[in-house]
Amino acid sequence: MNAEKYLARLKWFSILIFSLLLIVLGFTTKLILPSIQASFSPSFIRVSFVVSLAIVTTLSFNLLFVFINNIYLKMKHFEEELEETNILMKKMTDESERKNELLSHRNEELSNLHKIIREMTQTMDLTKILDVILESICKYLMYDRAIICLVDDEKRVLKPIHSLGVDEDSLSRMTIPMTDKTNPIVQSMLEKKPRILKWSQEYAHPTNNNETNELLHKPVIAVIPLEARGKIIGVLIVDNTKSKKILEERNLRELLVFTNQAGLAIENARLYETEKQFKEQLQEQVNLAVKKLEETQAQLIQSEKLSALGEMAAVVSHEVRNPLSTIRGSAELIDETIPADSINKKYSNFILQEVDRLNRIVTDILSFSQVPRLILKKININEIIDQLCTFLQASDFVKYEIKYHGDLDKNLPLVNVDVEQIKQVVLNIIQNACHFMSNQKLRQLEVKTYSDGNNVYLKISDTGAGIPPENINKIFDPFFSTRAKGTGLGLAISQNIIRAHKGLITAESQMNVGSSFTIKIPIEN
Ligand SMILES: Nc1ncnc2c1ncn2[C@@H]1O[C@H](COP(=O)(O)OP(=O)(O)OP(=O)(O)O)[C@@H](O)[C@H]1O
Ligand SMILES: [Mg+2]
């Protein structure tokens, strides 16, 4: 209920009380009136009554209204005070709401910062860290664009390495020399102080390239040095070109908290990467050394085998060859005395054939145990192939019913080789191919020559039985043979000859499909 209504009720209540008083007075007067009437005249009594009634009424009303007025004033004052208190309360509520909002904003910032730092420290991959930093700056801290530049210690320049919202192409050409002390970005770094840069003509320094000047031409940019373990490693540059939001000191403080962590994360990732690279390089070197060691070991074993074989060959040549020539001479003499139609002729021929075979083995062992002496001649390898295949087409290819196909490079460069020894290598490989194709339905032999500019290649492919995978690494070993009458020296001798030419011989094979042997001879050997 408001004060006016309350007062109106109070007024009517007072009038009621007063009327009651009058009635009481009337009754009282009636009771005492006979005694008064006895002392005073009736007209005097009437006048006195009216006068006293008027006085009492006036006084009563005055008193009542003074009282009521006081109450009214007090209530009004009270109401005003209440209103003031209300306004104050509202102000206080507004203030606390504003503080609450600020607090929750700060809380959000802190939790964002926490999130970013956690994401940054969860990886050691530099690109991922840079991604997290830039995305966080634009997403949580609400900047339009951000660039991270790192110092290239060797070239003494500051180079952008990652950015968000900026044209990568123009950035790739932006470099800031660290020696340019007039450049505000360099100044900010050297002073280790973040700065808000406004465009000014002085920043368009001649040492800046167009991209740097263009960057500085933005309304406002913030430059925050990136520090790690007391050393400046680069800068973070942010701007609000699109939203046109003004950058303030407050922003710098916020960014500084962020860059303290970012700098450390970047440096850690770089150290990790360097260490990883170093480890990889070391591992590569170790692998290379192990491979070399294995090769040297293999060569050592081979040379030991060779020297043992050399000694054996010398003994064999002395102890076997001489008796063999005696046996052959005697066998020839006996053979001449045996008539052509005699049954013994067959046996004398056997002796001669086997003596020849033994002689061939001894020659093979001797040639394998000696380092091949080369008589070099500049020649086109195609010529050797042509000569050999013309001969084979009249002999082995007919005998084994082999289809020959030559794919010879017409522009093959000349190479320095020992023609006879290369012929022997090709013949060894082709004879093996003929032998291992003899039981196959498809009997095709292809000889291909080509060059890569530095080497000449000769590839001989057959459609033979193939080499089992477990044997492929043994076929060049001396005396390894799967043929009943093979000595296992053909490929070992061939490898020796190719190595003497500083070349390489390799084999590939697939069971029941075929095998191919590739010979590589350097052009400048
Ligand atoms: N074209 C081929 N197809 C399948 N196996 C092959 C082929 N060429 C070589 N080999 C395998 O390699 C082994 C070694 O060959 P290599 O020419 O050194 O000796 P060989 O032919 O057995 O005897 P020889 O000393 O009389 O030539 C062969 O016994 C065979 O197992
Ligand atoms: Mg052979």
Coordinates of C-alpha atoms and ligand atoms in Angstrom, one line a residue:
M1 CA 0.0 0.0 0.0
N2 CA 1.5 3.4 -0.9
A3 CA 1.6 6.4 1.5
E4 CA -1.2 8.5 0.0
K5 CA -3.8 5.7 0.4
Y6 CA -2.6 5.0 3.9
L7 CA -3.0 8.7 4.8
A8 CA -6.6 8.9 3.3
R9 CA -7.6 5.9 5.4
L10 CA -6.0 7.5 8.4
K11 CA -7.9 10.7 7.8
W12 CA -11.3 9.0 7.7
F13 CA -10.4 6.9 10.8
S14 CA -9.6 10.2 12.7
I15 CA -12.9 11.7 11.7
L16 CA -14.7 8.7 13.0
I17 CA -12.8 8.8 16.3
F18 CA -13.6 12.5 16.6
S19 CA -17.3 11.9 16.0
L20 CA -17.3 9.2 18.6
L21 CA -15.6 11.6 21.0
L22 CA -18.4 14.2 20.3
I23 CA -21.1 11.6 21.0
V24 CA -19.4 10.7 24.3
L25 CA -19.0 14.3 25.1
G26 CA -22.7 14.8 24.3
F27 CA -23.7 12.1 26.7
T28 CA -21.3 13.4 29.4
T29 CA -22.7 16.9 28.9
K30 CA -26.2 15.6 29.3
L31 CA -25.3 13.9 32.6
I32 CA -23.5 17.0 34.1
L33 CA -25.7 19.5 32.3
P34 CA -28.3 19.7 35.1
S35 CA -25.6 20.9 37.6
I36 CA -24.2 23.4 35.1
Q37 CA -27.7 24.6 34.2
A38 CA -28.3 25.4 37.8
S39 CA -25.2 27.8 38.0
F40 CA -25.2 29.5 34.5
S41 CA -27.7 30.9 32.2
P42 CA -28.7 28.7 29.2
S43 CA -27.4 31.1 26.6
F44 CA -24.1 31.4 28.3
I45 CA -23.8 27.7 28.5
R46 CA -24.7 27.3 24.8
V47 CA -22.1 29.9 23.7
S48 CA -19.5 28.5 26.0
F49 CA -20.2 25.0 24.6
V50 CA -19.9 26.1 21.0
V51 CA -16.7 28.1 21.6
S52 CA -15.1 25.3 23.6
L53 CA -16.2 22.8 21.0
A54 CA -14.7 24.9 18.2
I55 CA -11.4 25.3 20.1
V56 CA -11.2 21.6 20.9
T57 CA -12.0 20.7 17.3
T58 CA -9.4 23.1 15.8
L59 CA -6.8 22.0 18.3
S60 CA -7.6 18.3 17.8
F61 CA -7.5 18.7 14.0
N62 CA -4.2 20.6 14.1
L63 CA -2.6 18.1 16.3
L64 CA -3.9 15.3 14.3
F65 CA -2.7 16.8 11.0
V66 CA 0.7 17.7 12.4
F67 CA 1.0 14.1 13.6
I68 CA -0.2 12.8 10.3
N69 CA 2.1 15.2 8.3
N70 CA 5.1 14.0 10.4
I71 CA 4.3 10.4 9.7
Y72 CA 3.8 11.2 6.0
L73 CA 7.2 13.1 5.8
K74 CA 8.9 10.3 7.6
M75 CA 7.4 7.7 5.3
K76 CA 8.3 9.8 2.2
H77 CA 11.9 10.0 3.5
F78 CA 11.9 6.3 4.2
E79 CA 10.6 5.7 0.6
E80 CA 13.3 7.9 -0.9
E81 CA 15.9 6.1 1.1
L82 CA 14.5 2.8 0.0
E83 CA 14.7 3.9 -3.6
E84 CA 18.3 5.1 -3.1
T85 CA 19.1 1.7 -1.5
N86 CA 17.5 0.0 -4.5
I87 CA 19.5 2.0 -7.0
L88 CA 22.7 1.2 -5.0
M89 CA 21.8 -2.4 -4.9
K90 CA 21.2 -2.4 -8.6
K91 CA 24.5 -0.8 -9.2
M92 CA 26.2 -3.3 -7.0
T93 CA 24.4 -6.2 -8.8
D94 CA 25.5 -4.7 -12.2
E95 CA 29.1 -4.4 -11.0
S96 CA 29.2 -7.9 -9.6
E97 CA 27.6 -9.2 -12.9
R98 CA 30.3 -7.4 -14.9
K99 CA 33.0 -8.8 -12.6
N100 CA 31.5 -12.2 -13.0
E101 CA 31.5 -11.9 -16.7
L102 CA 35.1 -10.7 -16.6
L103 CA 36.0 -13.6 -14.4
S104 CA 34.3 -16.2 -16.6
H105 CA 36.0 -14.5 -19.6
R106 CA 39.4 -14.8 -17.9
N107 CA 38.5 -18.4 -16.9
E108 CA 37.7 -19.2 -20.5
E109 CA 41.0 -17.6 -21.6
L110 CA 42.9 -19.6 -19.0
S111 CA 41.3 -22.9 -20.0
N112 CA 41.9 -22.1 -23.7
L113 CA 45.5 -21.4 -22.8
H114 CA 45.7 -24.6 -20.9
K115 CA 44.2 -26.5 -23.8
I116 CA 46.7 -25.0 -26.3
I117 CA 49.6 -25.6 -24.0
R118 CA 48.5 -29.2 -23.6
E119 CA 48.1 -29.7 -27.3
M120 CA 51.5 -28.1 -27.9
T121 CA 53.3 -30.3 -25.5
Q122 CA 51.6 -33.5 -26.7
T123 CA 53.7 -33.7 -29.9
M124 CA 57.3 -33.3 -30.9
D125 CA 56.4 -32.8 -34.6
L126 CA 57.4 -29.2 -35.5
T127 CA 54.8 -28.7 -38.2
K128 CA 52.1 -30.0 -35.9
I129 CA 53.2 -27.6 -33.1
L130 CA 53.2 -24.7 -35.5
D131 CA 49.7 -25.6 -36.7
V132 CA 48.5 -25.8 -33.1
I133 CA 50.0 -22.4 -32.3
L134 CA 48.6 -20.6 -35.3
E135 CA 45.2 -22.2 -35.1
S136 CA 44.9 -21.4 -31.4
I137 CA 45.9 -17.8 -32.0
C138 CA 43.2 -17.3 -34.6
K139 CA 40.5 -19.5 -33.0
Y140 CA 40.9 -18.8 -29.2
L141 CA 42.6 -15.5 -29.1
M142 CA 40.6 -14.3 -32.1
Y143 CA 43.2 -12.8 -34.4
D144 CA 42.6 -12.6 -38.2
R145 CA 46.1 -13.7 -39.4
A146 CA 49.2 -15.0 -37.8
I147 CA 52.8 -15.7 -39.0
I148 CA 55.6 -17.4 -37.2
C149 CA 59.1 -16.3 -38.4
L150 CA 62.2 -18.1 -37.1
V151 CA 65.8 -17.0 -37.2
D152 CA 68.1 -18.7 -39.6
D153 CA 71.3 -18.6 -37.6
E154 CA 73.5 -19.5 -40.6
K155 CA 72.1 -16.8 -42.9
R156 CA 71.4 -14.3 -40.1
V157 CA 67.9 -13.7 -41.5
L158 CA 64.4 -13.9 -40.2
K159 CA 62.2 -16.1 -42.3
P160 CA 58.5 -17.0 -42.1
I161 CA 58.1 -20.7 -41.7
H162 CA 54.4 -21.0 -41.0
S163 CA 51.3 -18.8 -41.3
L164 CA 47.5 -18.8 -41.2
G165 CA 45.3 -16.6 -43.3
V166 CA 48.3 -15.2 -45.3
D167 CA 49.2 -15.8 -48.9
E168 CA 52.0 -18.5 -48.6
D169 CA 53.4 -17.7 -51.9
S170 CA 54.2 -14.0 -51.1
L171 CA 55.5 -15.1 -47.7
S172 CA 58.0 -17.5 -49.1
R173 CA 59.8 -14.6 -50.6
M174 CA 59.8 -12.5 -47.4
T175 CA 63.1 -12.3 -45.5
I176 CA 64.2 -9.8 -42.9
P177 CA 68.0 -9.4 -42.4
M178 CA 68.9 -9.6 -38.7
T179 CA 71.5 -6.9 -39.3
D180 CA 68.8 -4.3 -40.2
K181 CA 68.5 -2.7 -36.7
T182 CA 66.1 0.0 -38.1
N183 CA 63.5 -2.6 -38.8
P184 CA 60.8 -2.5 -36.1
I185 CA 60.4 -6.3 -36.1
V186 CA 64.1 -6.8 -35.7
Q187 CA 64.1 -4.1 -33.0
S188 CA 61.3 -5.8 -31.1
M189 CA 63.3 -9.1 -31.2
L190 CA 66.6 -7.6 -30.1
E191 CA 64.9 -5.7 -27.2
K192 CA 62.9 -8.8 -26.4
K193 CA 59.9 -6.6 -26.1
P194 CA 56.5 -7.1 -27.8
R195 CA 55.3 -4.2 -29.9
I196 CA 52.2 -2.9 -31.6
L197 CA 53.2 -1.4 -34.9
K198 CA 51.2 1.1 -36.7
W199 CA 51.9 1.9 -40.3
S200 CA 54.4 4.6 -40.8
Q201 CA 56.6 5.6 -43.7
E202 CA 59.7 4.9 -41.7
Y203 CA 58.9 1.2 -41.7
A204 CA 59.2 1.0 -45.5
H205 CA 62.9 0.5 -45.2
P206 CA 64.9 -0.1 -48.4
T207 CA 66.2 -3.4 -47.0
N208 CA 62.7 -4.8 -46.7
N209 CA 61.4 -6.5 -49.7
N210 CA 57.9 -5.7 -51.0
E211 CA 56.3 -8.4 -49.0
T212 CA 57.6 -7.1 -45.7
N213 CA 56.6 -3.6 -46.6
E214 CA 53.1 -4.8 -47.6
L215 CA 52.9 -6.6 -44.2
L216 CA 53.9 -3.4 -42.4
H217 CA 51.3 -1.5 -44.4
K218 CA 48.5 -3.1 -42.4
P219 CA 46.6 -0.8 -40.0
V220 CA 47.9 -2.5 -36.9
I221 CA 50.1 -5.5 -36.3
A222 CA 51.5 -7.0 -33.1
V223 CA 55.0 -8.4 -33.0
I224 CA 55.9 -10.7 -30.1
P225 CA 59.4 -12.1 -29.8
L226 CA 59.6 -15.9 -29.4
E227 CA 62.0 -16.9 -26.7
A228 CA 63.4 -20.2 -25.6
R229 CA 65.8 -20.7 -22.7
G230 CA 66.8 -17.1 -22.8
K231 CA 67.5 -17.0 -26.5
I232 CA 65.4 -15.3 -29.1
I233 CA 64.4 -17.8 -31.8
G234 CA 61.9 -15.8 -33.8
V235 CA 58.8 -13.7 -33.7
L236 CA 55.1 -14.1 -33.8
I237 CA 53.2 -11.5 -35.9
V238 CA 49.4 -11.2 -35.7
D239 CA 47.0 -8.7 -37.1
N240 CA 43.3 -7.9 -37.3
T241 CA 43.1 -6.6 -40.9
K242 CA 39.7 -8.1 -41.6
S243 CA 37.8 -7.5 -38.3
K244 CA 39.6 -4.2 -37.8
K245 CA 39.7 -4.9 -34.1
I246 CA 42.1 -2.5 -32.4
L247 CA 45.1 -4.1 -30.7
E248 CA 45.9 -2.9 -27.2
E249 CA 48.5 -3.4 -24.5
R250 CA 46.2 -6.0 -22.9
N251 CA 46.5 -8.1 -26.1
L252 CA 50.3 -8.0 -25.9
R253 CA 50.2 -9.3 -22.3
E254 CA 47.9 -12.1 -23.3
L255 CA 50.1 -13.0 -26.3
L256 CA 53.2 -12.9 -24.3
V257 CA 51.9 -15.6 -21.9
F258 CA 51.2 -17.7 -24.9
T259 CA 54.5 -17.1 -26.8
N260 CA 56.5 -18.0 -23.7
Q261 CA 55.1 -21.6 -24.0
A262 CA 55.1 -21.6 -27.8
G263 CA 58.8 -20.6 -28.0
L264 CA 59.8 -23.4 -25.8
A265 CA 57.6 -26.0 -27.6
I266 CA 59.1 -24.9 -31.0
E267 CA 62.7 -25.1 -29.7
N268 CA 62.1 -28.5 -28.1
A269 CA 60.6 -29.8 -31.4
R270 CA 63.6 -28.4 -33.3
L271 CA 66.1 -30.0 -31.0
Y272 CA 64.2 -33.3 -31.2
E273 CA 64.2 -33.1 -35.0
T274 CA 67.9 -32.4 -35.1
E275 CA 68.6 -35.2 -32.7
K276 CA 66.3 -37.5 -34.8
Q277 CA 68.2 -36.5 -38.0
F278 CA 71.5 -37.0 -36.3
K279 CA 70.4 -40.5 -35.1
E280 CA 69.2 -41.4 -38.6
Q281 CA 72.5 -40.2 -40.2
L282 CA 74.4 -42.2 -37.6
Q283 CA 72.3 -45.2 -38.2
E284 CA 72.8 -44.8 -42.0
Q285 CA 76.6 -44.5 -41.5
V286 CA 76.5 -47.6 -39.2
N287 CA 74.5 -49.5 -41.8
L288 CA 76.9 -48.4 -44.6
A289 CA 79.9 -49.4 -42.4
V290 CA 78.4 -52.8 -41.7
K291 CA 77.6 -53.4 -45.4
K292 CA 81.2 -52.4 -46.3
L293 CA 82.5 -54.7 -43.6
E294 CA 80.4 -57.6 -44.9
E295 CA 81.5 -56.9 -48.5
T296 CA 85.2 -56.8 -47.4
Q297 CA 84.7 -60.0 -45.4
A298 CA 83.1 -61.6 -48.4
Q299 CA 86.0 -60.4 -50.6
L300 CA 88.5 -61.6 -48.0
I301 CA 86.9 -65.1 -48.0
Q302 CA 86.8 -65.0 -51.8
S303 CA 90.4 -64.0 -52.0
E304 CA 91.4 -66.7 -49.5
K305 CA 89.5 -69.2 -51.5
L306 CA 91.2 -67.9 -54.6
S307 CA 94.6 -68.1 -53.1
A308 CA 93.9 -71.7 -51.9
L309 CA 92.5 -72.4 -55.4
G310 CA 95.6 -70.8 -57.0
E311 CA 97.9 -73.1 -55.0
M312 CA 95.8 -76.0 -55.9
A313 CA 95.6 -75.0 -59.5
A314 CA 99.4 -74.8 -59.7
V315 CA 99.7 -78.3 -58.3
V316 CA 96.9 -79.5 -60.6
S317 CA 98.5 -77.9 -63.6
H318 CA 101.8 -79.5 -62.8
E319 CA 100.6 -82.9 -61.6
V320 CA 97.5 -83.5 -63.7
R321 CA 98.1 -81.6 -66.9
N322 CA 101.4 -83.3 -67.8
P323 CA 100.0 -86.9 -67.3
L324 CA 96.9 -85.9 -69.1
S325 CA 98.8 -84.8 -72.2
T326 CA 100.7 -88.1 -72.0
I327 CA 97.4 -90.0 -71.7
R328 CA 95.9 -88.1 -74.6
G329 CA 99.0 -88.7 -76.8
S330 CA 99.0 -92.4 -76.0
A331 CA 95.2 -92.6 -76.5
E332 CA 95.6 -90.9 -79.9
L333 CA 98.2 -93.4 -81.0
I334 CA 96.1 -96.4 -79.8
D335 CA 93.0 -94.8 -81.6
E336 CA 95.0 -94.6 -84.9
T337 CA 95.8 -98.3 -84.7
I338 CA 92.1 -99.3 -84.1
P339 CA 90.1 -99.9 -87.3
A340 CA 87.1 -97.6 -87.8
D341 CA 84.6 -100.5 -87.7
S342 CA 86.1 -102.1 -84.5
I343 CA 84.1 -102.1 -81.3
N344 CA 87.2 -100.8 -79.5
K345 CA 87.0 -97.5 -81.5
K346 CA 84.1 -96.4 -79.2
Y347 CA 86.2 -96.9 -76.1
S348 CA 89.3 -95.1 -77.4
N349 CA 86.9 -92.2 -78.3
F350 CA 85.6 -92.2 -74.7
I351 CA 89.1 -91.9 -73.4
L352 CA 89.9 -89.0 -75.7
Q353 CA 86.6 -87.1 -74.8
E354 CA 87.0 -87.5 -71.1
V355 CA 90.7 -86.4 -71.3
D356 CA 89.5 -83.3 -73.1
R357 CA 86.9 -82.7 -70.5
L358 CA 89.5 -83.0 -67.7
N359 CA 91.8 -80.7 -69.6
R360 CA 88.9 -78.1 -69.9
I361 CA 88.3 -78.3 -66.1
V362 CA 92.0 -77.8 -65.4
T363 CA 92.0 -74.8 -67.7
D364 CA 88.9 -73.4 -66.0
I365 CA 90.4 -73.8 -62.6
L366 CA 93.6 -72.1 -63.7
S367 CA 91.8 -69.2 -65.4
F368 CA 89.6 -68.7 -62.3
S369 CA 92.5 -68.7 -59.9
Q370 CA 94.3 -66.0 -61.8
V371 CA 93.4 -62.3 -62.0
P372 CA 92.3 -61.9 -65.6
R373 CA 94.8 -59.9 -67.6
L374 CA 92.8 -57.7 -70.0
I375 CA 93.7 -56.7 -73.5
L376 CA 91.4 -53.7 -73.9
K377 CA 89.9 -52.6 -77.1
K378 CA 87.3 -49.9 -77.7
I379 CA 84.4 -51.7 -79.2
N380 CA 80.6 -51.7 -79.6
I381 CA 79.3 -54.6 -77.5
N382 CA 76.6 -55.3 -80.2
E383 CA 79.4 -56.5 -82.5
I384 CA 80.4 -59.2 -80.0
I385 CA 76.8 -60.3 -79.6
D386 CA 76.3 -60.4 -83.4
Q387 CA 79.4 -62.5 -84.0
L388 CA 78.5 -64.9 -81.1
C389 CA 74.9 -65.3 -82.0
T390 CA 75.7 -65.9 -85.7
F391 CA 77.9 -68.8 -84.6
L392 CA 75.3 -70.1 -82.0
Q393 CA 72.4 -69.9 -84.6
A394 CA 74.3 -72.5 -86.6
S395 CA 75.1 -74.7 -83.5
D396 CA 73.6 -74.6 -80.0
F397 CA 70.4 -72.8 -81.0
V398 CA 69.7 -75.4 -83.6
K399 CA 70.6 -78.3 -81.3
Y400 CA 68.4 -77.0 -78.4
E401 CA 65.7 -75.6 -80.8
I402 CA 65.9 -72.2 -79.3
K403 CA 64.2 -69.1 -80.7
Y404 CA 66.6 -66.2 -80.5
H405 CA 65.6 -62.5 -80.4
G406 CA 68.1 -59.7 -80.4
D407 CA 67.1 -56.2 -79.1
L408 CA 70.3 -54.2 -79.7
D409 CA 70.5 -50.5 -79.1
K410 CA 71.7 -48.9 -82.3
N411 CA 73.2 -45.9 -80.5
L412 CA 75.1 -47.9 -78.0
P413 CA 78.3 -46.1 -76.9
L414 CA 81.7 -47.8 -77.3
V415 CA 83.4 -49.4 -74.3
N416 CA 86.9 -50.5 -73.5
V417 CA 86.8 -54.3 -73.1
D418 CA 88.8 -57.4 -73.6
V419 CA 86.8 -58.8 -76.5
E420 CA 87.7 -62.5 -76.0
Q421 CA 86.9 -62.5 -72.3
I422 CA 83.6 -60.7 -72.8
K423 CA 82.8 -63.3 -75.4
Q424 CA 83.6 -66.0 -72.9
V425 CA 81.2 -64.4 -70.3
V426 CA 78.3 -64.1 -72.8
L427 CA 78.9 -67.7 -74.0
N428 CA 78.9 -69.0 -70.4
I429 CA 75.6 -67.4 -69.7
I430 CA 74.0 -68.4 -73.1
Q431 CA 75.2 -72.0 -72.7
N432 CA 73.7 -72.1 -69.2
A433 CA 70.4 -70.7 -70.6
C434 CA 70.4 -73.3 -73.4
H435 CA 71.0 -76.1 -70.9
F436 CA 68.3 -75.0 -68.5
M437 CA 65.7 -74.4 -71.3
S438 CA 66.3 -77.9 -72.8
N439 CA 63.4 -79.5 -70.9
Q440 CA 61.0 -76.5 -71.3
K441 CA 58.2 -76.2 -73.9
L442 CA 58.9 -72.6 -74.5
R443 CA 62.6 -72.0 -75.5
Q444 CA 63.2 -68.3 -76.1
L445 CA 66.4 -66.4 -75.6
E446 CA 66.6 -62.6 -75.7
V447 CA 69.7 -60.5 -75.8
K448 CA 69.2 -56.8 -75.1
T449 CA 71.7 -54.0 -75.0
Y450 CA 71.1 -50.4 -73.8
S451 CA 72.9 -47.5 -72.1
D452 CA 72.1 -44.9 -69.4
G453 CA 74.9 -42.6 -70.5
N454 CA 77.4 -43.8 -67.9
N455 CA 77.2 -47.5 -68.5
V456 CA 76.5 -50.0 -71.2
Y457 CA 74.1 -52.8 -70.2
L458 CA 73.8 -56.3 -71.6
K459 CA 70.8 -58.4 -70.6
I460 CA 70.4 -62.1 -71.4
S461 CA 67.0 -63.6 -70.6
D462 CA 65.8 -67.1 -71.0
T463 CA 62.5 -69.0 -70.5
G464 CA 64.2 -71.8 -68.6
A465 CA 63.4 -73.7 -65.4
G466 CA 64.5 -70.8 -63.2
I467 CA 66.8 -70.6 -60.2
P468 CA 65.3 -71.5 -56.8
P469 CA 65.3 -68.5 -54.4
E470 CA 67.6 -70.3 -52.0
N471 CA 70.2 -70.7 -54.8
I472 CA 70.2 -67.2 -56.3
N473 CA 72.9 -66.0 -53.9
K474 CA 75.1 -69.0 -54.5
I475 CA 75.3 -69.2 -58.3
F476 CA 78.4 -67.0 -58.6
D477 CA 80.2 -69.1 -55.9
P478 CA 83.0 -71.2 -57.4
F479 CA 82.1 -74.9 -57.7
F480 CA 78.4 -74.3 -57.1
S481 CA 76.5 -76.4 -59.7
T482 CA 73.2 -78.1 -60.0
R483 CA 74.3 -79.8 -63.3
A484 CA 75.4 -83.4 -63.3
K485 CA 78.5 -82.7 -65.3
G486 CA 79.0 -79.0 -64.4
T487 CA 82.1 -77.7 -62.6
G488 CA 80.3 -74.7 -61.2
L489 CA 83.0 -72.4 -62.5
G490 CA 81.3 -70.7 -65.5
L491 CA 79.6 -67.9 -63.6
A492 CA 82.4 -67.5 -61.1
I493 CA 84.9 -67.0 -63.9
S494 CA 82.4 -64.6 -65.6
Q495 CA 82.0 -62.5 -62.5
N496 CA 85.8 -62.3 -62.2
I497 CA 86.1 -61.0 -65.7
I498 CA 83.3 -58.4 -65.3
R499 CA 84.8 -57.2 -62.0
A500 CA 88.2 -56.8 -63.8
H501 CA 86.3 -54.5 -66.2
K502 CA 85.0 -52.5 -63.1
G503 CA 81.5 -53.7 -64.0
L504 CA 78.8 -55.7 -62.3
I505 CA 76.9 -58.9 -63.1
T506 CA 73.5 -59.6 -61.5
A507 CA 70.9 -62.3 -61.8
E508 CA 67.1 -62.4 -61.5
S509 CA 65.0 -65.4 -61.8
Q510 CA 61.4 -66.7 -61.4
M511 CA 60.8 -70.4 -61.1
N512 CA 59.2 -71.9 -64.2
V513 CA 59.2 -68.5 -65.9
G514 CA 62.9 -67.9 -66.6
S515 CA 66.1 -66.2 -65.6
S516 CA 67.9 -63.1 -66.8
F517 CA 71.5 -62.0 -66.3
T518 CA 72.5 -58.3 -66.5
I519 CA 76.0 -57.2 -67.2
K520 CA 76.9 -53.5 -66.5
I521 CA 80.1 -52.1 -67.9
P522 CA 81.1 -48.5 -67.2
I523 CA 81.8 -46.5 -70.3
E524 CA 84.8 -44.8 -68.7
N525 CA 86.4 -47.9 -67.2
Ligands
LIG1 N1 70.0 -69.8 -67.0 C1 70.0 -70.5 -65.9 N2 68.9 -71.1 -65.5 C2 68.8 -71.9 -64.4 N3 69.9 -72.0 -63.5 C3 71.1 -71.5 -63.9 C4 71.2 -70.7 -65.0 N4 72.5 -70.2 -65.1 C5 73.1 -70.7 -64.0 N5 72.3 -71.5 -63.3 C6 72.6 -72.1 -62.0 O1 73.9 -71.7 -61.6 C7 74.7 -72.8 -61.4 C8 76.1 -72.3 -61.7 O2 76.3 -72.0 -63.0 P1 77.8 -72.1 -63.6 O3 77.7 -71.7 -65.1 O4 78.7 -71.3 -62.8 O5 78.1 -73.6 -63.5 P2 77.6 -74.8 -64.3 O6 76.9 -74.4 -65.5 O7 76.8 -75.7 -63.4 O8 78.9 -75.6 -64.6 P3 80.0 -75.0 -65.6 O9 81.2 -74.6 -64.8 O10 80.3 -76.2 -66.5 O11 79.5 -73.9 -66.4 C9 74.2 -73.8 -62.3 O12 74.6 -75.1 -62.0 C10 72.7 -73.6 -62.2 O13 72.3 -74.2 -61.0
MG2 MG 77.8 -73.0 -66.9

